[in-house]
Amino acid sequence: MLEAKGLSPLLYSLVAASPMLGAIVAPSLWGMAYARNPRLVQVLVPLGDFCGQAILAASFALLAADADEALVKAVLCIGLLVFSLSRAGVGVVQHAAIARLLSPSGLMSGFVAMIFFGHLVVAACNWAVPRVMGEGGILGLQLLLLVPNLGCS
């Protein structure tokens, strides 16, 4: 089916492998950048996260305003790209900060705290997302997701 639409097997394999390659390459690049200039990376990662979400919100607003379909798709793709690239840096910064903060005697408690708050965020999302989607749709959800970034940026 994809060949009939002009997509070669090689191109399809590159498209299919790109998320896996991105999951390896992007954190590696953020790690190298963090090793050279940790403060800059600690600023760029949340800023990129916020900008990516803001661009995604703009794409949903354009969609709601019946803007040109090509424009909506372009803005959506740019937002997803910026958000994905910056999200790769979140894990790097998070793990580097934990490694710096934890002493040998407090190693376990630091990881327990990280796991606890990770589960707390998931529980909050499981509670909030259906309610927000019901009231404000995808645009309302994306705008709500910008709020934590405003406090952390």
Short mmCIF file of C-alpha atoms in Angstrom, two decimals:
data_model
loop_
_atom_site.label_atom_id
_atom_site.label_comp_id
_atom_site.label_asym_id
_atom_site.label_seq_id
_atom_site.Cartn_x
_atom_site.Cartn_y
_atom_site.Cartn_z
CA MET A 1 0.00 0.00 0.00
CA LEU A 2 2.76 2.46 0.92
CA GLU A 3 4.74 1.53 -2.20
CA ALA A 4 1.68 2.40 -4.31
CA LYS A 5 1.80 5.88 -2.77
CA GLY A 6 5.47 6.26 -3.72
CA LEU A 7 7.13 5.40 -0.40
CA SER A 8 10.13 3.15 -0.98
CA PRO A 9 11.02 0.41 1.51
CA LEU A 10 14.24 2.26 2.39
CA LEU A 11 12.39 5.51 3.11
CA TYR A 12 9.77 3.64 5.13
CA SER A 13 12.48 1.99 7.23
CA LEU A 14 14.07 5.39 7.91
CA VAL A 15 10.72 6.85 8.97
CA ALA A 16 9.99 3.81 11.15
CA ALA A 17 13.44 3.92 12.78
CA SER A 18 13.55 7.68 13.37
CA PRO A 19 11.87 7.64 16.82
CA MET A 20 14.32 5.00 18.03
CA LEU A 21 17.27 6.88 16.58
CA GLY A 22 16.00 10.09 18.14
CA ALA A 23 15.67 8.38 21.51
CA ILE A 24 19.37 7.52 21.33
CA VAL A 25 20.86 10.52 19.54
CA ALA A 26 19.02 13.44 21.18
CA PRO A 27 19.85 12.49 24.82
CA SER A 28 23.44 11.86 23.78
CA LEU A 29 23.67 15.34 22.27
CA TRP A 30 22.08 16.88 25.38
CA GLY A 31 24.54 14.92 27.54
CA MET A 32 27.51 16.25 25.59
CA ALA A 33 26.12 19.78 25.84
CA TYR A 34 25.52 19.34 29.58
CA ALA A 35 29.13 18.21 30.07
CA ARG A 36 30.35 21.42 28.40
CA ASN A 37 27.90 23.95 29.85
CA PRO A 38 25.42 22.62 32.45
CA ARG A 39 23.88 26.00 33.24
CA LEU A 40 23.03 26.72 29.62
CA VAL A 41 21.42 23.29 29.22
CA GLN A 42 19.43 23.82 32.44
CA VAL A 43 17.98 26.95 30.82
CA LEU A 44 17.51 25.61 27.28
CA VAL A 45 15.73 22.38 28.23
CA PRO A 46 12.74 23.92 30.08
CA LEU A 47 12.64 26.80 27.59
CA GLY A 48 12.47 24.35 24.69
CA ASP A 49 9.83 22.32 26.52
CA PHE A 50 7.72 25.44 27.04
CA CYS A 51 8.20 26.72 23.49
CA GLY A 52 7.29 23.33 22.03
CA GLN A 53 4.09 23.20 24.06
CA ALA A 54 3.27 26.81 23.16
CA ILE A 55 3.73 26.04 19.46
CA LEU A 56 1.49 22.97 19.85
CA ALA A 57 -1.16 25.13 21.53
CA ALA A 58 -0.88 27.59 18.64
CA SER A 59 -1.45 24.77 16.15
CA PHE A 60 -4.58 23.68 18.01
CA ALA A 61 -5.80 27.29 18.10
CA LEU A 62 -5.21 27.55 14.34
CA LEU A 63 -7.13 24.31 13.85
CA ALA A 64 -10.03 25.65 15.94
CA ALA A 65 -10.00 28.86 13.87
CA ASP A 66 -10.26 26.86 10.62
CA ALA A 67 -6.88 28.06 9.39
CA ASP A 68 -5.23 26.66 6.28
CA GLU A 69 -4.63 22.93 6.70
CA ALA A 70 -1.03 23.13 5.49
CA LEU A 71 -0.27 25.85 8.04
CA VAL A 72 -1.84 23.85 10.87
CA LYS A 73 0.17 20.76 9.91
CA ALA A 74 3.42 22.73 9.63
CA VAL A 75 2.96 24.43 13.01
CA LEU A 76 1.96 21.11 14.61
CA CYS A 77 5.06 19.36 13.23
CA ILE A 78 7.35 22.17 14.38
CA GLY A 79 5.79 22.07 17.85
CA LEU A 80 6.21 18.31 18.10
CA LEU A 81 9.81 18.53 16.91
CA VAL A 82 10.78 21.29 19.38
CA PHE A 83 8.96 19.55 22.23
CA SER A 84 10.50 16.14 21.45
CA LEU A 85 14.03 17.49 21.19
CA SER A 86 13.76 19.35 24.48
CA ARG A 87 12.08 16.41 26.26
CA ALA A 88 15.17 14.35 25.48
CA GLY A 89 17.15 16.84 27.56
CA VAL A 90 14.80 16.61 30.53
CA GLY A 91 16.00 13.12 31.43
CA VAL A 92 19.63 14.16 31.05
CA VAL A 93 19.24 17.19 33.33
CA GLN A 94 17.09 15.27 35.82
CA HIS A 95 19.54 12.39 36.17
CA ALA A 96 22.58 14.66 36.27
CA ALA A 97 21.00 16.75 39.03
CA ILE A 98 20.07 13.66 41.04
CA ALA A 99 23.58 12.25 40.66
CA ARG A 100 25.03 15.51 41.99
CA LEU A 101 22.62 15.78 44.91
CA LEU A 102 22.73 12.23 46.17
CA SER A 103 25.40 11.25 48.61
CA PRO A 104 26.26 7.59 49.22
CA SER A 105 24.15 7.53 52.39
CA GLY A 106 21.07 9.08 50.74
CA LEU A 107 21.14 7.23 47.44
CA MET A 108 17.99 5.18 47.94
CA SER A 109 15.85 7.98 49.36
CA GLY A 110 16.58 10.22 46.36
CA PHE A 111 15.45 7.62 43.88
CA VAL A 112 12.39 6.81 45.99
CA ALA A 113 11.45 10.50 45.98
CA MET A 114 11.92 10.71 42.20
CA ILE A 115 9.74 7.64 41.62
CA PHE A 116 7.09 8.88 44.08
CA PHE A 117 6.76 12.26 42.41
CA GLY A 118 6.76 10.63 38.98
CA HIS A 119 3.80 8.48 40.05
CA LEU A 120 2.13 11.53 41.60
CA VAL A 121 2.34 13.37 38.28
CA VAL A 122 0.87 10.37 36.43
CA ALA A 123 -2.00 10.15 38.94
CA ALA A 124 -2.71 13.88 38.61
CA CYS A 125 -2.74 13.57 34.81
CA ASN A 126 -5.05 10.54 34.95
CA TRP A 127 -7.46 12.58 37.06
CA ALA A 128 -7.21 15.90 35.19
CA VAL A 129 -6.91 15.00 31.50
CA PRO A 130 -10.39 13.48 30.98
CA ARG A 131 -12.03 16.38 32.82
CA VAL A 132 -10.13 19.04 30.89
CA MET A 133 -10.70 17.28 27.55
CA GLY A 134 -14.43 17.15 28.30
CA GLU A 135 -14.61 20.86 29.06
CA GLY A 136 -11.97 22.51 26.89
CA GLY A 137 -11.00 19.94 24.27
CA ILE A 138 -7.47 19.46 23.04
CA LEU A 139 -6.71 23.21 23.04
CA GLY A 140 -7.79 23.51 26.69
CA LEU A 141 -5.61 20.54 27.60
CA GLN A 142 -2.58 21.96 25.81
CA LEU A 143 -3.06 25.34 27.51
CA LEU A 144 -3.30 23.59 30.89
CA LEU A 145 -0.05 21.74 30.16
CA LEU A 146 1.67 25.10 29.73
CA VAL A 147 0.98 26.04 33.38
CA PRO A 148 3.66 23.82 35.01
CA ASN A 149 6.19 25.10 32.49
CA LEU A 150 5.48 28.68 33.49
CA GLY A 151 6.31 27.85 37.09
CA CYS A 152 9.44 25.87 36.21
CA SER A 153 10.91 28.06 33.48
#
